[in-house]
Amino acid sequence: MRRSNYDKFPVTNITGEIWVGIEDIISQLQREIVKKDFILVVDCYVGVSLDKLYECLINLHPDLCINTECLMKPENEVRDMTYPYVTDDELFGYRTRLNISDFFDHEKVSAFRKRISSEKGIKIILGCGASWICPDADLLVYGDIARWELQQRFRRHEIKALGVDVRNESPARQYKRGYFCDWQVCDTLKKSIYEKVCYWLDMNIPLTPKMISKDTFMRGLAKKVILANTTGAVFEQIAAMHLGSYSVMTAWIGCISYSFQIYFDFGGYSDMAIGLGKMFGFEFLENFHYPYVSTSVTEFWRRWHISLSTWFREYVYIPLGGNRKGDSRTITNLLIVWMLTGFWHGAAWNFVAWGLYYGIILILEKFVWGQYVEKWPGAVRHIYAMVLILIGWVLFFSPSLGYALKYVGVMFGIGASGLMDKLGWFYLLSNWLIYLMAVLGSSSIGYRLMRNIQRAPGSRVGKYIMTGVMYLVMFALSLAFLVTQSFNPFLYFRF
């Protein structure tokens, strides 16, 4: 059978605050519930599996959990209301002018709103139109789903339409109702509540939902402009000096500055892509997951540039045989993959050496010392991983392989002008706040700190004000840094 060239599942791997699986999502939502009387609204696109979503949310132990379906008009009324748009034709219809409120019984909604305001405890309103029924939520989450997945569920006769059970109808008629009626209504609602949504749920795989926060774009801008550009400026100044004038301290500061620059630069524009993509209705996957908290090089490459690692694994490593043909073939395959990974970044020997360097370390961790490293204390394993990662960045940023070897030598005292010098102390002391922010931003500590600041006021209004002020300050600082800087493109665009 002929296969279509159309990519039905387009994705872009990028970074951001992403929670995968029911346990992680519930843990994050529990952290958001900061008071005993709390309203959680989970609105969702038509076609989202509400049963699976309910099974997920019930783990929050709510005092009240209501599905919006029970507040809708009777099915026969909804069919009569939507008939002018759906029509009897098998294919054609008219784009609806209805909105979400037209599907609900207003007497039921009015009574429910009174019940919500009078009852105490944790209350969850779940389903299409939940944000219209309860506009004053303490936390608003939106469950979304891809159009292609909706079509597959039509074919399997799994999902209902808005207020109507269409599972016994043909997939073509289900799709037509979705296109001319339900999707128009849900798209209009989603656009109207976009600014209020705190978290977005990806419900394409009901048993493995994913959740992302809305704050990602602003954090990405701050990462790029404040952290990446500032640490990059320190690295550029040090790199412009003669290598023989470096102290050990200056060499390490230069290397650490570059490691922060490339992470926040790449991670920053990835975060902005998540935010911008969400504005246009696209879902993006994670590409970084706090790589600098790794305790081994193997773990680092599970967290860094996940899309690149996945591509080479799927299209090079596995076709070569992967680890299915013995240890010697596995080692050969790993060396080939990592040599190509280095060459992918640039046609220079230092990039090839960078790739082989990681290939060799990963082989050694897999077959030689990995089992011993796992027994070390966590802090020691983290230092071990970061030293090897920083040496790798020297190979990456150096103009030649010879320069890289000399730079690594200076880092360990070979050819250095001394252990410390005034210049090294100047860079450290004049940029200590940026380095502190970089350390916090490259770990989950920074995110948890931001969330605690947001929740500090306690009340819902206070939390919204605090969140707005915090991101306004980040945006203002980013603009201030942009005004004082010349053109500074994303670093990773060079590779």
Tab-separated table of C-alpha atoms in Angstrom:
chain	number	residue	atom	x	y	z
A	1	MET	CA	0.000	0.000	0.000
A	2	ARG	CA	1.308	3.446	-0.906
A	3	ARG	CA	2.426	5.490	2.094
A	4	SER	CA	1.632	9.160	2.376
A	5	ASN	CA	4.476	11.681	2.599
A	6	TYR	CA	2.288	13.873	4.805
A	7	ASP	CA	3.646	14.087	8.344
A	8	LYS	CA	0.609	13.488	10.536
A	9	PHE	CA	2.551	13.954	13.767
A	10	PRO	CA	4.897	16.951	13.252
A	11	VAL	CA	6.910	17.777	16.365
A	12	THR	CA	9.783	20.017	17.356
A	13	ASN	CA	11.885	19.044	20.342
A	14	ILE	CA	12.504	21.976	22.624
A	15	THR	CA	12.932	22.764	26.289
A	16	GLY	CA	10.518	24.051	28.877
A	17	GLU	CA	8.769	23.139	32.113
A	18	ILE	CA	7.131	19.893	31.052
A	19	TRP	CA	5.562	17.234	33.253
A	20	VAL	CA	5.062	13.811	31.734
A	21	GLY	CA	2.739	11.172	33.157
A	22	ILE	CA	-0.100	11.245	35.643
A	23	GLU	CA	2.087	11.193	38.770
A	24	ASP	CA	4.223	14.186	37.732
A	25	ILE	CA	1.195	16.198	36.649
A	26	ILE	CA	-0.728	15.504	39.847
A	27	SER	CA	2.316	16.396	41.960
A	28	GLN	CA	2.627	19.736	40.171
A	29	LEU	CA	-1.079	20.530	40.494
A	30	GLN	CA	-0.959	19.643	44.198
A	31	ARG	CA	1.787	22.238	44.636
A	32	GLU	CA	-0.523	24.810	43.050
A	33	ILE	CA	-3.362	24.149	45.487
A	34	VAL	CA	-2.344	26.608	48.184
A	35	LYS	CA	-5.554	26.911	50.200
A	36	LYS	CA	-8.369	24.722	51.487
A	37	ASP	CA	-11.054	26.492	49.431
A	38	PHE	CA	-9.719	26.091	45.878
A	39	ILE	CA	-11.354	25.951	42.425
A	40	LEU	CA	-9.524	24.050	39.695
A	41	VAL	CA	-11.027	24.392	36.223
A	42	VAL	CA	-9.917	21.954	33.534
A	43	ASP	CA	-11.398	23.050	30.235
A	44	CYS	CA	-10.699	20.881	27.217
A	45	TYR	CA	-11.130	20.476	23.508
A	46	VAL	CA	-13.965	18.302	22.251
A	47	GLY	CA	-12.692	14.737	21.816
A	48	VAL	CA	-10.389	14.705	24.838
A	49	SER	CA	-10.910	11.506	26.834
A	50	LEU	CA	-12.760	12.854	29.875
A	51	ASP	CA	-12.818	9.449	31.582
A	52	LYS	CA	-9.008	9.263	31.561
A	53	LEU	CA	-8.744	12.889	32.607
A	54	TYR	CA	-11.148	12.270	35.486
A	55	GLU	CA	-9.100	9.260	36.624
A	56	CYS	CA	-6.061	11.532	36.650
A	57	LEU	CA	-7.671	14.435	38.543
A	58	ILE	CA	-9.425	12.307	41.146
A	59	ASN	CA	-5.961	11.722	42.628
A	60	LEU	CA	-6.167	15.292	43.908
A	61	HIS	CA	-8.916	14.084	46.297
A	62	PRO	CA	-11.405	16.879	45.508
A	63	ASP	CA	-14.464	17.523	47.634
A	64	LEU	CA	-16.440	18.122	44.446
A	65	CYS	CA	-15.706	17.054	40.851
A	66	ILE	CA	-18.222	17.909	38.119
A	67	ASN	CA	-18.216	16.998	34.420
A	68	THR	CA	-19.701	19.801	32.318
A	69	GLU	CA	-21.651	17.283	30.218
A	70	CYS	CA	-24.274	17.070	32.972
A	71	LEU	CA	-24.966	20.812	32.580
A	72	MET	CA	-25.593	20.745	28.836
A	73	LYS	CA	-28.918	20.959	27.074
A	74	PRO	CA	-30.736	17.719	26.188
A	75	GLU	CA	-29.296	15.977	23.129
A	76	ASN	CA	-32.389	16.534	20.978
A	77	GLU	CA	-32.173	20.305	21.603
A	78	VAL	CA	-28.479	20.360	20.672
A	79	ARG	CA	-29.213	18.418	17.464
A	80	ASP	CA	-31.984	20.866	16.502
A	81	MET	CA	-29.721	23.838	17.305
A	82	THR	CA	-26.785	22.551	15.232
A	83	TYR	CA	-28.811	21.133	12.315
A	84	PRO	CA	-28.662	24.343	10.176
A	85	TYR	CA	-24.855	24.068	10.222
A	86	VAL	CA	-24.431	20.303	10.034
A	87	THR	CA	-27.266	19.665	7.501
A	88	ASP	CA	-28.162	16.262	6.022
A	89	ASP	CA	-25.502	16.388	3.328
A	90	GLU	CA	-22.782	13.763	3.666
A	91	LEU	CA	-19.950	16.248	3.074
A	92	PHE	CA	-21.022	19.885	3.089
A	93	GLY	CA	-22.256	22.157	5.825
A	94	TYR	CA	-22.032	25.755	7.105
A	95	ARG	CA	-19.560	27.176	9.612
A	96	THR	CA	-21.420	27.738	12.840
A	97	ARG	CA	-22.095	31.050	14.556
A	98	LEU	CA	-22.782	29.341	17.868
A	99	ASN	CA	-20.609	29.794	20.942
A	100	ILE	CA	-20.019	27.540	23.917
A	101	SER	CA	-22.761	29.100	26.059
A	102	ASP	CA	-25.385	28.022	23.519
A	103	PHE	CA	-24.790	24.365	24.389
A	104	PHE	CA	-25.586	24.703	28.088
A	105	ASP	CA	-28.821	24.745	30.071
A	106	HIS	CA	-28.585	28.159	31.719
A	107	GLU	CA	-30.820	27.209	34.650
A	108	LYS	CA	-28.562	24.260	35.489
A	109	VAL	CA	-25.462	26.454	35.135
A	110	SER	CA	-26.937	29.158	37.394
A	111	ALA	CA	-27.774	26.608	40.105
A	112	PHE	CA	-24.319	25.060	39.831
A	113	ARG	CA	-22.590	28.425	40.150
A	114	LYS	CA	-24.500	29.073	43.385
A	115	ARG	CA	-23.426	25.637	44.640
A	116	ILE	CA	-19.781	26.340	43.807
A	117	SER	CA	-19.811	29.650	45.678
A	118	SER	CA	-21.451	28.163	48.768
A	119	GLU	CA	-19.510	24.916	49.184
A	120	LYS	CA	-16.027	24.774	50.666
A	121	GLY	CA	-13.061	22.582	49.808
A	122	ILE	CA	-11.236	21.611	46.633
A	123	LYS	CA	-13.597	21.822	43.658
A	124	ILE	CA	-12.828	20.606	40.137
A	125	ILE	CA	-14.889	21.532	37.076
A	126	LEU	CA	-13.941	19.346	34.129
A	127	GLY	CA	-14.944	19.309	30.470
A	128	CYS	CA	-15.650	21.472	27.424
A	129	GLY	CA	-16.820	24.919	28.487
A	130	ALA	CA	-15.663	24.577	32.093
A	131	SER	CA	-13.972	27.989	31.935
A	132	TRP	CA	-17.248	29.605	30.832
A	133	ILE	CA	-19.193	27.919	33.637
A	134	CYS	CA	-16.645	28.988	36.250
A	135	PRO	CA	-14.711	32.036	34.989
A	136	ASP	CA	-13.209	32.838	38.408
A	137	ALA	CA	-11.008	29.766	38.805
A	138	ASP	CA	-7.996	29.745	41.109
A	139	LEU	CA	-6.175	27.662	38.508
A	140	LEU	CA	-7.129	27.138	34.851
A	141	VAL	CA	-5.796	24.137	32.917
A	142	TYR	CA	-6.603	23.378	29.281
A	143	GLY	CA	-6.584	19.853	27.842
A	144	ASP	CA	-5.825	19.820	24.128
A	145	ILE	CA	-5.650	17.221	21.365
A	146	ALA	CA	-4.350	17.093	17.782
A	147	ARG	CA	-6.773	17.060	14.843
A	148	TRP	CA	-5.248	13.892	13.416
A	149	GLU	CA	-5.813	12.085	16.696
A	150	LEU	CA	-9.422	13.257	16.660
A	151	GLN	CA	-9.849	11.726	13.207
A	152	GLN	CA	-8.430	8.425	14.415
A	153	ARG	CA	-10.893	8.416	17.303
A	154	PHE	CA	-13.733	9.144	14.857
A	155	ARG	CA	-12.753	6.035	12.912
A	156	ARG	CA	-12.697	3.968	16.089
A	157	HIS	CA	-16.091	5.446	17.148
A	158	GLU	CA	-14.644	6.447	20.524
A	159	ILE	CA	-15.713	10.037	21.129
A	160	LYS	CA	-18.836	12.137	21.456
A	161	ALA	CA	-19.479	15.542	19.927
A	162	LEU	CA	-20.482	18.650	21.881
A	163	GLY	CA	-23.707	17.618	23.624
A	164	VAL	CA	-24.379	14.832	21.104
A	165	ASP	CA	-23.430	11.147	21.011
A	166	VAL	CA	-22.301	10.539	17.414
A	167	ARG	CA	-20.392	7.303	17.951
A	168	ASN	CA	-22.893	5.347	15.837
A	169	GLU	CA	-22.470	7.707	12.864
A	170	SER	CA	-19.952	7.329	10.046
A	171	PRO	CA	-16.463	8.845	10.514
A	172	ALA	CA	-17.202	11.233	7.624
A	173	ARG	CA	-20.291	12.673	9.341
A	174	GLN	CA	-18.453	12.864	12.682
A	175	TYR	CA	-15.632	14.769	10.992
A	176	LYS	CA	-18.107	17.092	9.258
A	177	ARG	CA	-19.804	17.948	12.567
A	178	GLY	CA	-16.395	18.621	14.094
A	179	TYR	CA	-15.230	20.829	11.233
A	180	PHE	CA	-18.364	22.942	10.760
A	181	CYS	CA	-19.542	23.130	14.364
A	182	ASP	CA	-17.645	21.738	17.361
A	183	TRP	CA	-14.118	22.775	16.382
A	184	GLN	CA	-15.255	26.306	15.566
A	185	VAL	CA	-16.849	26.626	19.004
A	186	CYS	CA	-13.854	25.171	20.847
A	187	ASP	CA	-11.316	27.241	18.877
A	188	THR	CA	-13.210	30.443	19.686
A	189	LEU	CA	-13.307	29.547	23.384
A	190	LYS	CA	-9.641	28.577	23.479
A	191	LYS	CA	-8.564	31.884	21.941
A	192	SER	CA	-10.671	33.842	24.442
A	193	ILE	CA	-9.113	32.159	27.499
A	194	TYR	CA	-5.530	31.859	26.252
A	195	GLU	CA	-4.149	34.545	28.567
A	196	LYS	CA	-5.813	32.974	31.617
A	197	VAL	CA	-4.566	29.404	31.084
A	198	CYS	CA	-1.864	28.437	33.581
A	199	TYR	CA	-1.100	24.965	32.219
A	200	TRP	CA	-1.705	23.186	28.915
A	201	LEU	CA	-2.365	19.442	28.870
A	202	ASP	CA	-1.428	17.289	25.876
A	203	MET	CA	-4.037	14.504	25.872
A	204	ASN	CA	-3.128	12.802	22.599
A	205	ILE	CA	-1.966	9.747	24.565
A	206	PRO	CA	-4.504	9.442	27.406
A	207	LEU	CA	-2.365	7.125	29.564
A	208	THR	CA	0.704	9.367	29.204
A	209	PRO	CA	-0.503	12.968	29.335
A	210	LYS	CA	1.984	15.847	29.187
A	211	MET	CA	1.625	19.244	30.808
A	212	ILE	CA	3.414	22.516	30.142
A	213	SER	CA	3.249	25.895	31.847
A	214	LYS	CA	2.400	29.129	30.016
A	215	ASP	CA	5.401	30.989	31.429
A	216	THR	CA	7.921	29.463	29.054
A	217	PHE	CA	8.239	32.218	26.454
A	218	MET	CA	9.093	34.968	28.935
A	219	ARG	CA	11.636	32.771	30.672
A	220	GLY	CA	13.147	31.957	27.285
A	221	LEU	CA	13.562	35.630	26.425
A	222	ALA	CA	15.227	36.300	29.783
A	223	LYS	CA	17.513	33.278	29.362
A	224	LYS	CA	18.717	34.484	25.975
A	225	VAL	CA	19.021	38.208	26.587
A	226	ILE	CA	20.043	38.413	30.246
A	227	LEU	CA	21.967	35.194	30.889
A	228	ALA	CA	23.240	33.876	27.542
A	229	ASN	CA	24.352	37.232	26.134
A	230	THR	CA	25.979	38.378	29.398
A	231	THR	CA	27.928	35.175	30.064
A	232	GLY	CA	28.770	35.076	26.352
A	233	ALA	CA	30.295	38.540	26.588
A	234	VAL	CA	32.571	37.356	29.413
A	235	PHE	CA	33.653	34.360	27.342
A	236	GLU	CA	34.350	36.518	24.264
A	237	GLN	CA	36.560	38.847	26.299
A	238	ILE	CA	38.552	35.963	27.742
A	239	ALA	CA	38.806	34.183	24.376
A	240	ALA	CA	40.252	37.342	22.805
A	241	MET	CA	43.241	37.211	25.194
A	242	HIS	CA	46.474	35.372	24.436
A	243	LEU	CA	46.220	31.832	25.779
A	244	GLY	CA	49.594	32.090	27.548
A	245	SER	CA	48.310	34.956	29.730
A	246	TYR	CA	45.533	32.870	31.290
A	247	SER	CA	45.599	31.802	34.899
A	248	VAL	CA	43.948	28.525	35.837
A	249	MET	CA	41.101	30.527	37.366
A	250	THR	CA	40.531	32.625	34.211
A	251	ALA	CA	40.542	29.539	31.980
A	252	TRP	CA	37.872	27.858	34.093
A	253	ILE	CA	35.759	31.055	34.218
A	254	GLY	CA	35.942	31.304	30.427
A	255	CYS	CA	34.886	27.684	29.962
A	256	ILE	CA	32.064	27.913	32.520
A	257	SER	CA	30.840	31.150	30.896
A	258	TYR	CA	30.651	29.425	27.532
A	259	SER	CA	28.793	26.463	29.015
A	260	PHE	CA	26.162	28.837	30.421
A	261	GLN	CA	26.033	30.818	27.186
A	262	ILE	CA	25.338	27.853	24.908
A	263	TYR	CA	22.782	26.346	27.297
A	264	PHE	CA	20.771	29.525	27.880
A	265	ASP	CA	21.087	30.581	24.238
A	266	PHE	CA	19.845	27.263	22.872
A	267	GLY	CA	17.408	26.728	25.733
A	268	GLY	CA	16.217	30.333	25.506
A	269	TYR	CA	15.147	30.274	21.891
A	270	SER	CA	13.662	26.818	22.461
A	271	ASP	CA	11.551	28.201	25.318
A	272	MET	CA	10.449	31.090	23.131
A	273	ALA	CA	9.496	28.569	20.438
A	274	ILE	CA	7.297	26.754	22.960
A	275	GLY	CA	5.499	29.977	23.880
A	276	LEU	CA	5.127	31.212	20.308
A	277	GLY	CA	4.074	27.759	19.132
A	278	LYS	CA	1.399	27.612	21.812
A	279	MET	CA	0.035	30.950	20.580
A	280	PHE	CA	-0.492	29.379	17.151
A	281	GLY	CA	-1.848	26.093	18.492
A	282	PHE	CA	1.287	23.924	18.119
A	283	GLU	CA	2.541	21.483	20.732
A	284	PHE	CA	6.336	21.110	21.095
A	285	LEU	CA	8.322	18.426	22.848
A	286	GLU	CA	11.090	18.850	25.382
A	287	ASN	CA	14.637	19.266	24.053
A	288	PHE	CA	16.492	19.978	27.312
A	289	HIS	CA	15.811	18.746	30.808
A	290	TYR	CA	18.240	20.457	33.202
A	291	PRO	CA	21.339	18.837	31.627
A	292	TYR	CA	23.772	20.438	34.085
A	293	VAL	CA	22.313	18.522	37.031
A	294	SER	CA	23.577	15.270	35.478
A	295	THR	CA	25.740	12.872	37.481
A	296	SER	CA	27.221	11.114	34.442
A	297	VAL	CA	27.935	11.903	30.805
A	298	THR	CA	25.378	9.276	29.805
A	299	GLU	CA	22.717	11.123	31.782
A	300	PHE	CA	23.858	14.438	30.287
A	301	TRP	CA	23.112	13.221	26.779
A	302	ARG	CA	19.694	12.035	27.845
A	303	ARG	CA	18.967	15.609	28.915
A	304	TRP	CA	20.855	17.713	26.325
A	305	HIS	CA	19.586	18.295	22.753
A	306	ILE	CA	17.211	15.368	22.986
A	307	SER	CA	15.989	15.814	19.413
A	308	LEU	CA	19.499	15.385	17.988
A	309	SER	CA	20.229	12.337	20.143
A	310	THR	CA	16.892	10.805	19.183
A	311	TRP	CA	17.461	11.408	15.470
A	312	PHE	CA	20.910	9.791	15.473
A	313	ARG	CA	19.612	6.863	17.525
A	314	GLU	CA	16.609	6.240	15.280
A	315	TYR	CA	18.216	6.847	11.887
A	316	VAL	CA	21.874	5.865	12.373
A	317	TYR	CA	22.527	3.815	15.526
A	318	ILE	CA	19.577	1.395	15.254
A	319	PRO	CA	19.943	0.845	11.455
A	320	LEU	CA	23.626	0.025	12.049
A	321	GLY	CA	22.524	-2.721	14.429
A	322	GLY	CA	22.477	-0.820	17.728
A	323	ASN	CA	23.491	-3.074	20.618
A	324	ARG	CA	21.934	-6.219	19.166
A	325	LYS	CA	25.088	-7.707	17.589
A	326	GLY	CA	27.528	-7.992	20.478
A	327	ASP	CA	29.767	-5.628	22.430
A	328	SER	CA	32.377	-5.072	19.715
A	329	ARG	CA	29.719	-4.079	17.159
A	330	THR	CA	28.015	-1.848	19.750
A	331	ILE	CA	31.302	-0.011	20.377
A	332	THR	CA	31.869	0.425	16.634
A	333	ASN	CA	28.333	1.736	16.141
A	334	LEU	CA	28.708	4.229	19.012
A	335	LEU	CA	31.978	5.569	17.572
A	336	ILE	CA	30.411	5.976	14.124
A	337	VAL	CA	27.367	7.778	15.534
A	338	TRP	CA	29.406	10.175	17.651
A	339	MET	CA	31.910	10.919	14.917
A	340	LEU	CA	28.952	11.840	12.666
A	341	THR	CA	27.437	13.880	15.506
A	342	GLY	CA	30.635	15.914	15.715
A	343	PHE	CA	30.832	16.315	11.937
A	344	TRP	CA	27.177	17.434	11.906
A	345	HIS	CA	28.149	20.476	13.994
A	346	GLY	CA	30.967	21.580	11.706
A	347	ALA	CA	33.562	20.456	9.155
A	348	ALA	CA	36.582	20.864	11.427
A	349	TRP	CA	38.785	18.432	13.337
A	350	ASN	CA	37.860	19.887	16.709
A	351	PHE	CA	34.196	18.988	16.094
A	352	VAL	CA	35.122	15.458	15.037
A	353	ALA	CA	37.313	15.190	18.153
A	354	TRP	CA	34.424	16.513	20.247
A	355	GLY	CA	32.137	13.813	18.919
A	356	LEU	CA	34.678	11.016	19.380
A	357	TYR	CA	35.504	12.342	22.863
A	358	TYR	CA	31.899	11.823	23.955
A	359	GLY	CA	31.668	8.528	22.116
A	360	ILE	CA	34.698	7.179	23.993
A	361	ILE	CA	33.441	8.422	27.385
A	362	LEU	CA	30.009	6.886	26.807
A	363	ILE	CA	31.641	3.576	25.859
A	364	LEU	CA	33.808	3.660	28.981
A	365	GLU	CA	30.801	4.467	31.182
A	366	LYS	CA	28.844	1.646	29.590
A	367	PHE	CA	31.522	-1.069	29.654
A	368	VAL	CA	34.269	-0.041	32.110
A	369	TRP	CA	33.692	2.354	35.002
A	370	GLY	CA	29.993	3.239	34.914
A	371	GLN	CA	29.088	0.668	37.570
A	372	TYR	CA	31.727	2.087	39.913
A	373	VAL	CA	30.714	5.726	39.309
A	374	GLU	CA	27.135	4.887	40.337
A	375	LYS	CA	28.405	3.971	43.815
A	376	TRP	CA	30.050	7.365	44.430
A	377	PRO	CA	28.283	10.060	46.488
A	378	GLY	CA	25.938	12.246	44.444
A	379	ALA	CA	28.074	15.392	44.809
A	380	VAL	CA	31.208	13.574	43.623
A	381	ARG	CA	29.365	12.125	40.620
A	382	HIS	CA	28.084	15.587	39.725
A	383	ILE	CA	31.609	17.076	39.854
A	384	TYR	CA	32.914	14.163	37.755
A	385	ALA	CA	30.248	14.754	35.093
A	386	MET	CA	30.652	18.545	34.994
A	387	VAL	CA	34.451	18.380	34.611
A	388	LEU	CA	34.102	16.056	31.613
A	389	ILE	CA	31.299	18.179	30.146
A	390	LEU	CA	33.354	21.386	30.487
A	391	ILE	CA	36.334	19.753	28.786
A	392	GLY	CA	33.949	18.775	26.011
A	393	TRP	CA	32.893	22.399	25.590
A	394	VAL	CA	36.558	23.416	25.188
A	395	LEU	CA	36.792	21.064	22.194
A	396	PHE	CA	33.556	22.563	20.897
A	397	PHE	CA	34.383	26.288	21.085
A	398	SER	CA	38.064	26.114	20.132
A	399	PRO	CA	39.107	27.335	16.646
A	400	SER	CA	41.411	24.327	16.223
A	401	LEU	CA	42.257	21.041	17.874
A	402	GLY	CA	45.664	22.349	18.904
A	403	TYR	CA	44.128	25.351	20.653
A	404	ALA	CA	41.703	23.062	22.476
A	405	LEU	CA	44.498	20.850	23.823
A	406	LYS	CA	46.443	23.902	25.036
A	407	TYR	CA	43.328	25.384	26.673
A	408	VAL	CA	42.630	22.140	28.557
A	409	GLY	CA	46.268	22.134	29.663
A	410	VAL	CA	45.921	25.662	31.074
A	411	MET	CA	42.778	24.607	32.972
A	412	PHE	CA	44.921	22.058	34.819
A	413	GLY	CA	47.955	24.318	35.265
A	414	ILE	CA	50.021	23.337	32.206
A	415	GLY	CA	51.172	26.548	30.532
A	416	ALA	CA	49.128	28.768	32.824
A	417	SER	CA	50.419	32.114	34.101
A	418	GLY	CA	49.446	31.151	37.633
A	419	LEU	CA	46.700	29.698	39.748
A	420	MET	CA	44.723	32.954	40.141
A	421	ASP	CA	45.037	36.506	38.896
A	422	LYS	CA	43.334	39.872	39.250
A	423	LEU	CA	41.574	39.505	35.907
A	424	GLY	CA	39.932	36.264	36.963
A	425	TRP	CA	38.732	37.817	40.206
A	426	PHE	CA	37.453	40.854	38.265
A	427	TYR	CA	35.282	38.711	35.979
A	428	LEU	CA	34.033	36.645	38.900
A	429	LEU	CA	33.182	39.524	41.227
A	430	SER	CA	31.721	41.829	38.574
A	431	ASN	CA	29.393	39.102	37.253
A	432	TRP	CA	28.642	37.116	40.425
A	433	LEU	CA	24.914	37.892	40.281
A	434	ILE	CA	24.657	36.698	36.665
A	435	TYR	CA	26.502	33.480	37.564
A	436	LEU	CA	24.194	32.936	40.538
A	437	MET	CA	21.153	33.425	38.307
A	438	ALA	CA	22.700	31.052	35.753
A	439	VAL	CA	23.214	28.349	38.375
A	440	LEU	CA	19.630	28.729	39.584
A	441	GLY	CA	18.283	28.862	36.034
A	442	SER	CA	20.087	25.694	34.957
A	443	SER	CA	18.509	23.664	37.749
A	444	SER	CA	14.976	23.111	39.033
A	445	ILE	CA	15.809	25.324	42.039
A	446	GLY	CA	15.200	28.460	39.994
A	447	TYR	CA	11.818	27.266	38.782
A	448	ARG	CA	10.698	26.269	42.290
A	449	LEU	CA	11.817	29.662	43.608
A	450	MET	CA	9.756	31.469	40.957
A	451	ARG	CA	6.676	29.398	41.742
A	452	ASN	CA	7.029	30.102	45.460
A	453	ILE	CA	7.249	33.838	44.754
A	454	GLN	CA	4.109	33.621	42.614
A	455	ARG	CA	2.209	31.816	45.367
A	456	ALA	CA	3.442	34.107	48.159
A	457	PRO	CA	0.385	36.401	48.289
A	458	GLY	CA	-1.935	33.444	48.988
A	459	SER	CA	-5.073	34.837	47.359
A	460	ARG	CA	-5.975	34.203	43.731
A	461	VAL	CA	-5.917	37.905	42.813
A	462	GLY	CA	-2.643	38.431	44.634
A	463	LYS	CA	-1.089	35.477	42.814
A	464	TYR	CA	-2.138	36.865	39.426
A	465	ILE	CA	-0.736	40.282	40.319
A	466	MET	CA	2.548	38.802	41.543
A	467	THR	CA	2.882	36.679	38.394
A	468	GLY	CA	2.210	39.670	36.165
A	469	VAL	CA	4.699	41.860	38.023
A	470	MET	CA	7.391	39.167	37.941
A	471	TYR	CA	7.149	38.582	34.197
A	472	LEU	CA	6.808	42.299	33.483
A	473	VAL	CA	10.093	42.854	35.327
A	474	MET	CA	11.729	40.028	33.347
A	475	PHE	CA	10.453	41.537	30.088
A	476	ALA	CA	11.590	45.049	31.048
A	477	LEU	CA	15.059	43.772	31.970
A	478	SER	CA	15.265	41.878	28.683
A	479	LEU	CA	14.369	45.021	26.753
A	480	ALA	CA	16.926	47.034	28.743
A	481	PHE	CA	19.635	44.505	27.899
A	482	LEU	CA	18.610	44.479	24.231
A	483	VAL	CA	18.808	48.266	24.009
A	484	THR	CA	22.365	48.291	25.329
A	485	GLN	CA	23.574	45.414	23.116
A	486	SER	CA	24.410	45.263	19.452
A	487	PHE	CA	23.037	42.585	17.112
A	488	ASN	CA	23.500	39.240	18.839
A	489	PRO	CA	22.041	36.248	16.989
A	490	PHE	CA	21.393	32.890	18.600
A	491	LEU	CA	24.709	31.105	19.129
A	492	TYR	CA	23.505	27.674	18.088
A	493	PHE	CA	22.507	28.959	14.622
A	494	ARG	CA	26.204	28.651	13.728
A	495	PHE	CA	26.093	24.878	13.896
